Amino acid sequence: MIIVMKPQAAEQSIRAVTQYIEENGLQVHLSKGEEVTIIGLVGDKSKLSTETLSIFKDVERIVPITESYKLANRKFHSQPTTVQVGNTSIGPGNLTIMAGPCAVETKEQLLSIAHAVKDAGATILRGGAYKPRTSPYSFQGLAEEGLRYMQEAKAETGLSTICEVVSLDAIEAAVKYVDMIQIGARNMQNFILLKEAGQSGLPVLLKRGLCATIDEWLNAAEYIIAEGNPNVVLCERGIRTFETATRNTLDLSAVPVLRQKTHLPIIVDPSHSTGSYKYVAPMAKAAVACDADGLMIEVHNDPAHALSDGPQSLTFEKFAALTDALAPFCTLVGRDFKA
Ligand code: PEP
Ligand code: MN
């Protein structure tokens, strides 16, 4: 339920309402817009009388929220959220590019990629140290050693960093080395992991599950925010369909749908969704055109010899050409971006 206060409602009236809600054992989430203040409620509403609430001074109306996700809901928080990641941010007004290898392989590999993606306009370095591979015999990542290389790459380039986590141990290690953690598609409904991510104190990139509906995805985000961590960014990375020409099917319509449903920033991953470097550039442009807040793109110094996801990785040249080509798309949607 949300309580919409009258435009220019007095501070005292807002305080009186929030006090009444808290006295009844519920949590209050205030969203102060330029015009109106919205007071969101989380908890057991059976203890609360909506009739009583409606007669409080400056209350305009009471709106029930039927969706099971509340804190992630746009009705709760009408302004879009900006999430700070290290020294950069993801949200309205700019386009944030996260780029880097699928997996951190060696220190030299990571550093050379970090410099190349930075030169082309990326502000966040991605690199997997814990790889949830389909086959147990595939390269599983360097674990904490990989995180240390991420930290070194940050120190050398000034890029912010993100790494996927697959367990509580990985979260505990990641908080020591990187600026943002990623919950991958395969763990989107690992509710224990989501809660741990919520308690980590780091911003979280939540990728869409391979077969997840948008509402299931938003409920997963709710798990993280409900632990007191509002810094969640959603990443559309393609879903399973009958189509086999691409690795997954990029559901770009999720971007405008999410805009209606949530205040959280939304980025798009054209690499894992298409599975081929050939399709990354057109889908990246399309993602910017439909007003995504950012992109996650896999880049490798030598895709043919990459230990994971080589076929979808861009070379340095292709990545730089793509970021150059994104400029007019950013102008189109009014976002700042420097390639
Ligand atoms: C990744 O980004 O490294 C990854 C494994 O992606 P996803 O979880 O979307 O498959
Ligand atoms: Mn990958």
mmCIF file of C-alpha atoms and ligand atoms in Angstrom:
data_model
loop_
_atom_site.group_PDB
_atom_site.id
_atom_site.type_symbol
_atom_site.label_atom_id
_atom_site.label_comp_id
_atom_site.label_asym_id
_atom_site.label_seq_id
_atom_site.Cartn_x
_atom_site.Cartn_y
_atom_site.Cartn_z
ATOM 1 C CA MET A 1 0.000 0.000 0.000
ATOM 2 C CA ILE A 2 1.142 3.547 -0.662
ATOM 3 C CA ILE A 3 -0.155 6.800 0.700
ATOM 4 C CA VAL A 4 -0.010 9.679 -1.734
ATOM 5 C CA MET A 5 0.198 12.976 0.111
ATOM 6 C CA LYS A 6 -1.336 16.184 -1.252
ATOM 7 C CA PRO A 7 1.016 18.427 -3.260
ATOM 8 C CA GLN A 8 2.918 20.661 -0.855
ATOM 9 C CA ALA A 9 1.875 18.569 2.148
ATOM 10 C CA ALA A 10 3.381 19.941 5.369
ATOM 11 C CA GLU A 11 6.358 18.123 6.875
ATOM 12 C CA GLN A 12 4.351 17.801 10.057
ATOM 13 C CA SER A 13 1.559 15.950 8.232
ATOM 14 C CA ILE A 14 4.072 13.559 6.640
ATOM 15 C CA ARG A 15 5.615 12.919 10.055
ATOM 16 C CA ALA A 16 2.245 12.246 11.632
ATOM 17 C CA VAL A 17 1.398 9.616 9.028
ATOM 18 C CA THR A 18 4.787 7.876 9.223
ATOM 19 C CA GLN A 19 4.605 7.846 13.004
ATOM 20 C CA TYR A 20 1.181 6.201 12.925
ATOM 21 C CA ILE A 21 2.446 3.517 10.541
ATOM 22 C CA GLU A 22 5.560 2.794 12.602
ATOM 23 C CA GLU A 23 3.584 2.658 15.832
ATOM 24 C CA ASN A 24 1.624 -0.156 14.203
ATOM 25 C CA GLY A 25 4.796 -2.149 13.588
ATOM 26 C CA LEU A 26 5.160 -1.495 9.846
ATOM 27 C CA GLN A 27 8.119 -0.082 7.940
ATOM 28 C CA VAL A 28 7.919 3.219 6.106
ATOM 29 C CA HIS A 29 9.615 4.066 2.810
ATOM 30 C CA LEU A 30 9.475 7.728 1.913
ATOM 31 C CA SER A 31 9.737 8.899 -1.667
ATOM 32 C CA LYS A 32 9.862 12.667 -1.965
ATOM 33 C CA GLY A 33 9.267 13.854 -5.504
ATOM 34 C CA GLU A 34 9.261 17.460 -6.672
ATOM 35 C CA GLU A 35 5.487 17.626 -6.498
ATOM 36 C CA VAL A 36 4.285 14.924 -4.168
ATOM 37 C CA THR A 37 5.514 12.746 -1.366
ATOM 38 C CA ILE A 38 4.660 9.065 -1.443
ATOM 39 C CA ILE A 39 4.720 7.054 1.748
ATOM 40 C CA GLY A 40 5.178 3.329 1.150
ATOM 41 C CA LEU A 41 4.331 0.670 3.715
ATOM 42 C CA VAL A 42 5.931 -2.731 4.153
ATOM 43 C CA GLY A 43 4.737 -5.267 6.672
ATOM 44 C CA ASP A 44 1.540 -6.762 8.032
ATOM 45 C CA LYS A 45 -1.145 -4.299 6.976
ATOM 46 C CA SER A 46 -3.904 -6.111 8.840
ATOM 47 C CA LYS A 47 -2.903 -4.138 11.936
ATOM 48 C CA LEU A 48 -3.566 -0.857 10.196
ATOM 49 C CA SER A 49 -6.829 0.980 9.615
ATOM 50 C CA THR A 50 -6.958 2.562 6.167
ATOM 51 C CA GLU A 51 -10.024 4.542 7.280
ATOM 52 C CA THR A 52 -7.965 6.110 10.045
ATOM 53 C CA LEU A 53 -5.091 6.808 7.651
ATOM 54 C CA SER A 54 -7.396 8.481 5.151
ATOM 55 C CA ILE A 55 -8.439 11.133 7.667
ATOM 56 C CA PHE A 56 -4.881 12.227 8.472
ATOM 57 C CA LYS A 57 -4.169 15.795 7.365
ATOM 58 C CA ASP A 58 -2.806 16.215 3.793
ATOM 59 C CA VAL A 59 -3.452 12.599 2.761
ATOM 60 C CA GLU A 60 -4.632 12.675 -0.853
ATOM 61 C CA ARG A 61 -5.310 8.985 -1.456
ATOM 62 C CA ILE A 62 -4.399 5.453 -0.449
ATOM 63 C CA VAL A 63 -3.439 3.050 -3.213
ATOM 64 C CA PRO A 64 -3.147 -0.697 -2.646
ATOM 65 C CA ILE A 65 -0.156 -2.368 -4.321
ATOM 66 C CA THR A 66 -1.222 -5.676 -5.730
ATOM 67 C CA GLU A 67 2.248 -6.785 -6.889
ATOM 68 C CA SER A 68 4.198 -8.924 -4.414
ATOM 69 C CA TYR A 69 7.316 -6.794 -4.888
ATOM 70 C CA LYS A 70 7.018 -3.496 -3.056
ATOM 71 C CA LEU A 71 10.453 -1.901 -2.552
ATOM 72 C CA ALA A 72 11.375 -2.547 -6.178
ATOM 73 C CA ASN A 73 8.023 -1.196 -7.335
ATOM 74 C CA ARG A 74 7.798 2.072 -9.241
ATOM 75 C CA LYS A 75 4.590 2.870 -7.342
ATOM 76 C CA PHE A 76 6.660 2.952 -4.171
ATOM 77 C CA HIS A 77 9.376 5.123 -5.574
ATOM 78 C CA SER A 78 8.308 7.256 -8.500
ATOM 79 C CA GLN A 79 11.756 8.679 -9.340
ATOM 80 C CA PRO A 80 14.284 6.465 -11.157
ATOM 81 C CA THR A 81 17.073 5.238 -8.914
ATOM 82 C CA THR A 82 20.747 5.935 -9.601
ATOM 83 C CA VAL A 83 23.150 3.309 -8.280
ATOM 84 C CA GLN A 84 26.682 4.365 -7.400
ATOM 85 C CA VAL A 85 29.384 1.833 -8.315
ATOM 86 C CA GLY A 86 32.853 2.840 -7.146
ATOM 87 C CA ASN A 87 33.486 6.167 -8.811
ATOM 88 C CA THR A 88 30.824 5.829 -11.486
ATOM 89 C CA SER A 89 27.048 5.546 -11.477
ATOM 90 C CA ILE A 90 24.235 3.784 -13.311
ATOM 91 C CA GLY A 91 20.969 5.590 -13.881
ATOM 92 C CA PRO A 92 19.210 8.294 -15.867
ATOM 93 C CA GLY A 93 21.226 10.763 -17.896
ATOM 94 C CA ASN A 94 24.188 8.650 -18.852
ATOM 95 C CA LEU A 95 25.094 5.360 -20.472
ATOM 96 C CA THR A 96 27.320 3.107 -18.378
ATOM 97 C CA ILE A 97 29.338 0.446 -20.106
ATOM 98 C CA MET A 98 30.664 -2.582 -18.244
ATOM 99 C CA ALA A 99 33.131 -4.499 -20.354
ATOM 100 C CA GLY A 100 35.814 -7.122 -19.947
ATOM 101 C CA PRO A 101 36.507 -10.811 -20.318
ATOM 102 C CA CYS A 102 34.033 -13.528 -19.509
ATOM 103 C CA ALA A 103 36.652 -14.980 -17.154
ATOM 104 C CA VAL A 104 39.763 -13.519 -15.592
ATOM 105 C CA GLU A 105 42.492 -15.773 -16.998
ATOM 106 C CA THR A 106 45.815 -14.140 -16.142
ATOM 107 C CA LYS A 107 46.927 -10.829 -14.693
ATOM 108 C CA GLU A 108 48.429 -9.733 -18.017
ATOM 109 C CA GLN A 109 45.264 -10.654 -19.913
ATOM 110 C CA LEU A 110 43.072 -8.703 -17.514
ATOM 111 C CA LEU A 111 45.285 -5.615 -17.464
ATOM 112 C CA SER A 112 45.511 -5.402 -21.227
ATOM 113 C CA ILE A 113 41.738 -5.747 -21.552
ATOM 114 C CA ALA A 114 41.160 -3.198 -18.771
ATOM 115 C CA HIS A 115 43.228 -0.566 -20.580
ATOM 116 C CA ALA A 116 41.551 -1.264 -23.912
ATOM 117 C CA VAL A 117 37.974 -1.059 -22.608
ATOM 118 C CA LYS A 118 38.765 2.066 -20.623
ATOM 119 C CA ASP A 119 40.223 3.774 -23.694
ATOM 120 C CA ALA A 120 37.021 2.963 -25.569
ATOM 121 C CA GLY A 121 34.710 4.470 -22.927
ATOM 122 C CA ALA A 122 33.854 1.674 -20.460
ATOM 123 C CA THR A 123 33.779 2.777 -16.828
ATOM 124 C CA ILE A 124 33.269 -0.621 -15.172
ATOM 125 C CA LEU A 125 35.524 -3.626 -15.709
ATOM 126 C CA ARG A 126 33.804 -6.990 -15.673
ATOM 127 C CA GLY A 127 35.636 -10.264 -15.170
ATOM 128 C CA GLY A 128 34.469 -13.603 -13.803
ATOM 129 C CA ALA A 129 36.511 -15.278 -11.078
ATOM 130 C CA TYR A 130 33.860 -17.882 -10.170
ATOM 131 C CA LYS A 131 32.446 -19.291 -13.374
ATOM 132 C CA PRO A 132 29.162 -21.208 -13.254
ATOM 133 C CA ARG A 133 29.932 -23.319 -16.347
ATOM 134 C CA THR A 134 27.491 -25.712 -17.968
ATOM 135 C CA SER A 135 30.115 -28.462 -17.901
ATOM 136 C CA PRO A 136 32.029 -29.268 -14.699
ATOM 137 C CA TYR A 137 35.090 -29.922 -16.898
ATOM 138 C CA SER A 138 35.180 -26.370 -18.288
ATOM 139 C CA PHE A 139 37.416 -23.675 -16.757
ATOM 140 C CA GLN A 140 35.849 -22.731 -13.418
ATOM 141 C CA GLY A 141 37.684 -19.455 -12.783
ATOM 142 C CA LEU A 142 40.635 -18.320 -10.652
ATOM 143 C CA ALA A 143 38.510 -17.567 -7.545
ATOM 144 C CA GLU A 144 40.215 -15.184 -5.088
ATOM 145 C CA GLU A 145 43.326 -14.862 -7.256
ATOM 146 C CA GLY A 146 41.094 -13.520 -10.026
ATOM 147 C CA LEU A 147 39.553 -11.008 -7.619
ATOM 148 C CA ARG A 148 43.046 -9.796 -6.702
ATOM 149 C CA TYR A 149 43.792 -9.171 -10.379
ATOM 150 C CA MET A 150 40.532 -7.214 -10.613
ATOM 151 C CA GLN A 151 41.697 -5.056 -7.721
ATOM 152 C CA GLU A 152 45.046 -4.494 -9.431
ATOM 153 C CA ALA A 153 43.313 -3.565 -12.669
ATOM 154 C CA LYS A 154 41.221 -1.029 -10.788
ATOM 155 C CA ALA A 155 44.321 0.458 -9.150
ATOM 156 C CA GLU A 156 46.077 0.730 -12.505
ATOM 157 C CA THR A 157 43.191 2.089 -14.603
ATOM 158 C CA GLY A 158 40.767 3.716 -12.170
ATOM 159 C CA LEU A 159 37.931 1.576 -13.567
ATOM 160 C CA SER A 160 35.269 0.385 -11.150
ATOM 161 C CA THR A 161 34.904 -3.396 -11.009
ATOM 162 C CA ILE A 162 32.245 -6.100 -10.994
ATOM 163 C CA CYS A 163 32.507 -9.832 -10.455
ATOM 164 C CA GLU A 164 29.931 -12.612 -10.298
ATOM 165 C CA VAL A 165 29.433 -14.419 -6.987
ATOM 166 C CA VAL A 166 28.052 -17.934 -6.679
ATOM 167 C CA SER A 167 28.288 -18.631 -2.949
ATOM 168 C CA LEU A 168 28.566 -16.937 0.435
ATOM 169 C CA ASP A 169 32.342 -17.574 0.378
ATOM 170 C CA ALA A 170 32.579 -15.778 -2.949
ATOM 171 C CA ILE A 171 30.602 -12.798 -1.571
ATOM 172 C CA GLU A 172 32.902 -12.589 1.433
ATOM 173 C CA ALA A 173 35.920 -12.566 -0.857
ATOM 174 C CA ALA A 174 34.387 -10.144 -3.376
ATOM 175 C CA VAL A 175 33.667 -7.435 -0.789
ATOM 176 C CA LYS A 176 37.425 -7.191 -0.194
ATOM 177 C CA TYR A 177 38.317 -6.588 -3.841
ATOM 178 C CA VAL A 178 35.521 -5.311 -6.114
ATOM 179 C CA ASP A 179 32.941 -2.496 -6.256
ATOM 180 C CA MET A 180 29.876 -4.455 -7.350
ATOM 181 C CA ILE A 181 28.766 -8.072 -7.241
ATOM 182 C CA GLN A 182 26.801 -9.883 -9.903
ATOM 183 C CA ILE A 183 24.176 -12.556 -9.389
ATOM 184 C CA GLY A 184 24.156 -14.566 -12.590
ATOM 185 C CA ALA A 185 21.194 -15.921 -14.527
ATOM 186 C CA ARG A 186 21.594 -19.387 -13.023
ATOM 187 C CA ASN A 187 21.341 -18.034 -9.491
ATOM 188 C CA MET A 188 18.571 -15.485 -9.949
ATOM 189 C CA GLN A 189 16.256 -17.547 -7.786
ATOM 190 C CA ASN A 190 18.871 -18.736 -5.302
ATOM 191 C CA PHE A 191 17.051 -16.946 -2.517
ATOM 192 C CA ILE A 192 19.689 -17.618 0.126
ATOM 193 C CA LEU A 193 22.342 -16.091 -2.116
ATOM 194 C CA LEU A 194 20.078 -13.101 -2.847
ATOM 195 C CA LYS A 195 19.695 -12.460 0.888
ATOM 196 C CA GLU A 196 23.450 -12.718 1.401
ATOM 197 C CA ALA A 197 23.978 -10.293 -1.491
ATOM 198 C CA GLY A 198 21.514 -7.956 0.189
ATOM 199 C CA GLN A 199 23.627 -8.031 3.335
ATOM 200 C CA SER A 200 26.959 -7.586 1.544
ATOM 201 C CA GLY A 201 26.797 -3.796 1.453
ATOM 202 C CA LEU A 202 27.884 -3.791 -2.206
ATOM 203 C CA PRO A 203 25.683 -2.782 -5.145
ATOM 204 C CA VAL A 204 24.281 -5.838 -6.911
ATOM 205 C CA LEU A 205 23.801 -6.519 -10.611
ATOM 206 C CA LEU A 206 20.950 -8.994 -10.883
ATOM 207 C CA LYS A 207 20.806 -10.834 -14.165
ATOM 208 C CA ARG A 208 17.535 -12.218 -15.445
ATOM 209 C CA GLY A 209 17.123 -15.982 -14.995
ATOM 210 C CA LEU A 210 17.139 -18.088 -18.136
ATOM 211 C CA CYS A 211 13.439 -18.860 -17.791
ATOM 212 C CA ALA A 212 12.331 -16.088 -15.451
ATOM 213 C CA THR A 213 9.317 -13.876 -16.017
ATOM 214 C CA ILE A 214 9.737 -10.181 -15.377
ATOM 215 C CA ASP A 215 7.691 -10.446 -12.180
ATOM 216 C CA GLU A 216 9.838 -13.324 -10.876
ATOM 217 C CA TRP A 217 12.910 -11.218 -11.630
ATOM 218 C CA LEU A 218 11.513 -8.236 -9.726
ATOM 219 C CA ASN A 219 10.683 -10.471 -6.775
ATOM 220 C CA ALA A 220 14.310 -11.618 -6.798
ATOM 221 C CA ALA A 221 15.360 -7.944 -6.666
ATOM 222 C CA GLU A 222 12.946 -7.488 -3.771
ATOM 223 C CA TYR A 223 14.826 -10.176 -1.805
ATOM 224 C CA ILE A 224 18.004 -8.099 -2.050
ATOM 225 C CA ILE A 225 16.377 -4.743 -1.262
ATOM 226 C CA ALA A 226 14.422 -6.228 1.652
ATOM 227 C CA GLU A 227 17.788 -6.946 3.332
ATOM 228 C CA GLY A 228 18.425 -3.203 3.412
ATOM 229 C CA ASN A 229 20.385 -2.925 0.156
ATOM 230 C CA PRO A 230 18.595 -0.594 -2.289
ATOM 231 C CA ASN A 231 21.469 -0.624 -4.815
ATOM 232 C CA VAL A 232 20.199 -3.141 -7.319
ATOM 233 C CA VAL A 233 20.666 -2.935 -11.099
ATOM 234 C CA LEU A 234 18.762 -5.299 -13.405
ATOM 235 C CA CYS A 235 20.436 -6.892 -16.422
ATOM 236 C CA GLU A 236 18.460 -8.366 -19.322
ATOM 237 C CA ARG A 237 20.651 -11.132 -20.768
ATOM 238 C CA GLY A 238 18.267 -13.120 -22.939
ATOM 239 C CA ILE A 239 15.835 -15.896 -22.154
ATOM 240 C CA ARG A 240 15.336 -19.462 -23.360
ATOM 241 C CA THR A 241 12.943 -19.782 -26.268
ATOM 242 C CA PHE A 242 12.473 -22.289 -29.108
ATOM 243 C CA GLU A 243 14.921 -20.259 -31.236
ATOM 244 C CA THR A 244 18.373 -21.748 -31.639
ATOM 245 C CA ALA A 245 19.991 -19.273 -34.052
ATOM 246 C CA THR A 246 21.116 -17.220 -31.075
ATOM 247 C CA ARG A 247 22.339 -18.518 -27.701
ATOM 248 C CA ASN A 248 19.298 -16.991 -25.997
ATOM 249 C CA THR A 249 16.575 -14.616 -27.162
ATOM 250 C CA LEU A 250 17.238 -11.040 -26.120
ATOM 251 C CA ASP A 251 13.984 -9.714 -24.699
ATOM 252 C CA LEU A 252 14.482 -6.009 -25.354
ATOM 253 C CA SER A 253 10.842 -5.343 -24.597
ATOM 254 C CA ALA A 254 11.783 -6.058 -20.988
ATOM 255 C CA VAL A 255 13.414 -2.612 -20.905
ATOM 256 C CA PRO A 256 10.247 -0.527 -21.453
ATOM 257 C CA VAL A 257 8.183 -3.014 -19.422
ATOM 258 C CA LEU A 258 10.569 -2.678 -16.478
ATOM 259 C CA ARG A 259 10.493 1.114 -16.780
ATOM 260 C CA GLN A 260 6.796 0.954 -15.969
ATOM 261 C CA LYS A 261 7.160 -1.528 -13.153
ATOM 262 C CA THR A 262 10.312 -0.499 -11.332
ATOM 263 C CA HIS A 263 12.535 2.446 -10.457
ATOM 264 C CA LEU A 264 15.709 0.323 -10.624
ATOM 265 C CA PRO A 265 18.299 0.941 -13.368
ATOM 266 C CA ILE A 266 18.243 -1.498 -16.284
ATOM 267 C CA ILE A 267 21.179 -2.620 -18.390
ATOM 268 C CA VAL A 268 21.379 -5.012 -21.328
ATOM 269 C CA ASP A 269 23.907 -7.758 -22.080
ATOM 270 C CA PRO A 270 24.071 -8.311 -25.852
ATOM 271 C CA SER A 271 26.918 -10.841 -25.432
ATOM 272 C CA HIS A 272 25.312 -13.663 -23.429
ATOM 273 C CA SER A 273 21.945 -13.069 -25.078
ATOM 274 C CA THR A 274 23.142 -13.538 -28.653
ATOM 275 C CA GLY A 275 26.189 -15.771 -28.122
ATOM 276 C CA SER A 276 27.932 -14.378 -31.210
ATOM 277 C CA TYR A 277 30.203 -11.368 -31.610
ATOM 278 C CA LYS A 278 28.432 -10.674 -34.924
ATOM 279 C CA TYR A 279 25.191 -9.714 -33.220
ATOM 280 C CA VAL A 280 26.601 -7.762 -30.291
ATOM 281 C CA ALA A 281 26.843 -4.357 -32.005
ATOM 282 C CA PRO A 282 23.321 -4.228 -33.497
ATOM 283 C CA MET A 283 21.722 -5.372 -30.252
ATOM 284 C CA ALA A 284 23.836 -2.947 -28.193
ATOM 285 C CA LYS A 285 22.606 -0.079 -30.397
ATOM 286 C CA ALA A 286 19.026 -1.302 -30.089
ATOM 287 C CA ALA A 287 19.395 -1.461 -26.286
ATOM 288 C CA VAL A 288 20.551 2.156 -26.160
ATOM 289 C CA ALA A 289 17.740 3.190 -28.509
ATOM 290 C CA CYS A 290 15.152 1.679 -26.164
ATOM 291 C CA ASP A 291 16.701 3.684 -23.318
ATOM 292 C CA ALA A 292 18.660 1.118 -21.320
ATOM 293 C CA ASP A 293 20.884 2.685 -18.646
ATOM 294 C CA GLY A 294 23.911 0.691 -19.676
ATOM 295 C CA LEU A 295 25.448 -2.304 -21.390
ATOM 296 C CA MET A 296 27.508 -5.301 -20.338
ATOM 297 C CA ILE A 297 29.791 -6.481 -23.116
ATOM 298 C CA GLU A 298 32.388 -9.245 -23.212
ATOM 299 C CA VAL A 299 35.750 -8.188 -24.667
ATOM 300 C CA HIS A 300 38.841 -10.375 -25.056
ATOM 301 C CA ASN A 301 42.410 -9.786 -26.245
ATOM 302 C CA ASP A 302 42.331 -13.080 -28.152
ATOM 303 C CA PRO A 303 38.770 -14.415 -28.499
ATOM 304 C CA ALA A 304 39.880 -17.518 -30.412
ATOM 305 C CA HIS A 305 41.835 -18.680 -27.363
ATOM 306 C CA ALA A 306 39.511 -17.422 -24.614
ATOM 307 C CA LEU A 307 38.930 -19.938 -21.815
ATOM 308 C CA SER A 308 35.252 -19.086 -21.876
ATOM 309 C CA ASP A 309 32.738 -17.420 -24.228
ATOM 310 C CA GLY A 310 35.254 -16.621 -26.984
ATOM 311 C CA PRO A 311 32.675 -16.747 -29.809
ATOM 312 C CA GLN A 312 30.661 -13.881 -28.319
ATOM 313 C CA SER A 313 33.652 -11.764 -27.230
ATOM 314 C CA LEU A 314 34.579 -8.612 -29.115
ATOM 315 C CA THR A 315 38.174 -7.823 -30.028
ATOM 316 C CA PHE A 316 39.556 -4.470 -28.842
ATOM 317 C CA GLU A 317 39.042 -3.012 -32.333
ATOM 318 C CA LYS A 318 35.445 -4.174 -32.588
ATOM 319 C CA PHE A 319 34.659 -2.895 -29.118
ATOM 320 C CA ALA A 320 36.138 0.550 -29.859
ATOM 321 C CA ALA A 321 34.226 0.707 -33.156
ATOM 322 C CA LEU A 322 31.023 -0.148 -31.316
ATOM 323 C CA THR A 323 31.406 2.485 -28.609
ATOM 324 C CA ASP A 324 32.136 5.086 -31.320
ATOM 325 C CA ALA A 325 28.967 4.041 -33.103
ATOM 326 C CA LEU A 326 26.880 4.372 -29.925
ATOM 327 C CA ALA A 327 27.311 8.149 -29.667
ATOM 328 C CA PRO A 328 24.385 9.123 -31.966
ATOM 329 C CA PHE A 329 22.125 6.618 -30.212
ATOM 330 C CA CYS A 330 22.969 8.239 -26.874
ATOM 331 C CA THR A 331 22.178 11.683 -28.294
ATOM 332 C CA LEU A 332 18.851 10.314 -29.512
ATOM 333 C CA VAL A 333 17.765 9.298 -26.025
ATOM 334 C CA GLY A 334 19.474 12.184 -24.198
ATOM 335 C CA ARG A 335 22.217 10.255 -22.430
ATOM 336 C CA ASP A 336 25.798 11.337 -21.897
ATOM 337 C CA PHE A 337 28.486 9.003 -23.110
ATOM 338 C CA LYS A 338 32.108 9.577 -24.068
ATOM 339 C CA ALA A 339 33.671 6.893 -26.250
HETATM 340 C C1 PEP B 1 28.445 -13.691 -17.020
HETATM 341 O O1 PEP B 1 28.055 -12.507 -17.137
HETATM 342 O O2 PEP B 1 29.630 -14.001 -16.874
HETATM 343 C C2 PEP B 1 27.454 -14.781 -17.085
HETATM 344 C C3 PEP B 1 27.769 -16.025 -16.758
HETATM 345 O O3 PEP B 1 26.262 -14.400 -17.531
HETATM 346 P P1 PEP B 1 24.802 -15.058 -17.312
HETATM 347 O O4 PEP B 1 24.650 -15.280 -15.854
HETATM 348 O O5 PEP B 1 23.898 -13.997 -17.861
HETATM 349 O O6 PEP B 1 24.787 -16.308 -18.122
HETATM 350 MN MN MN B 2 30.504 -15.129 -20.354
#
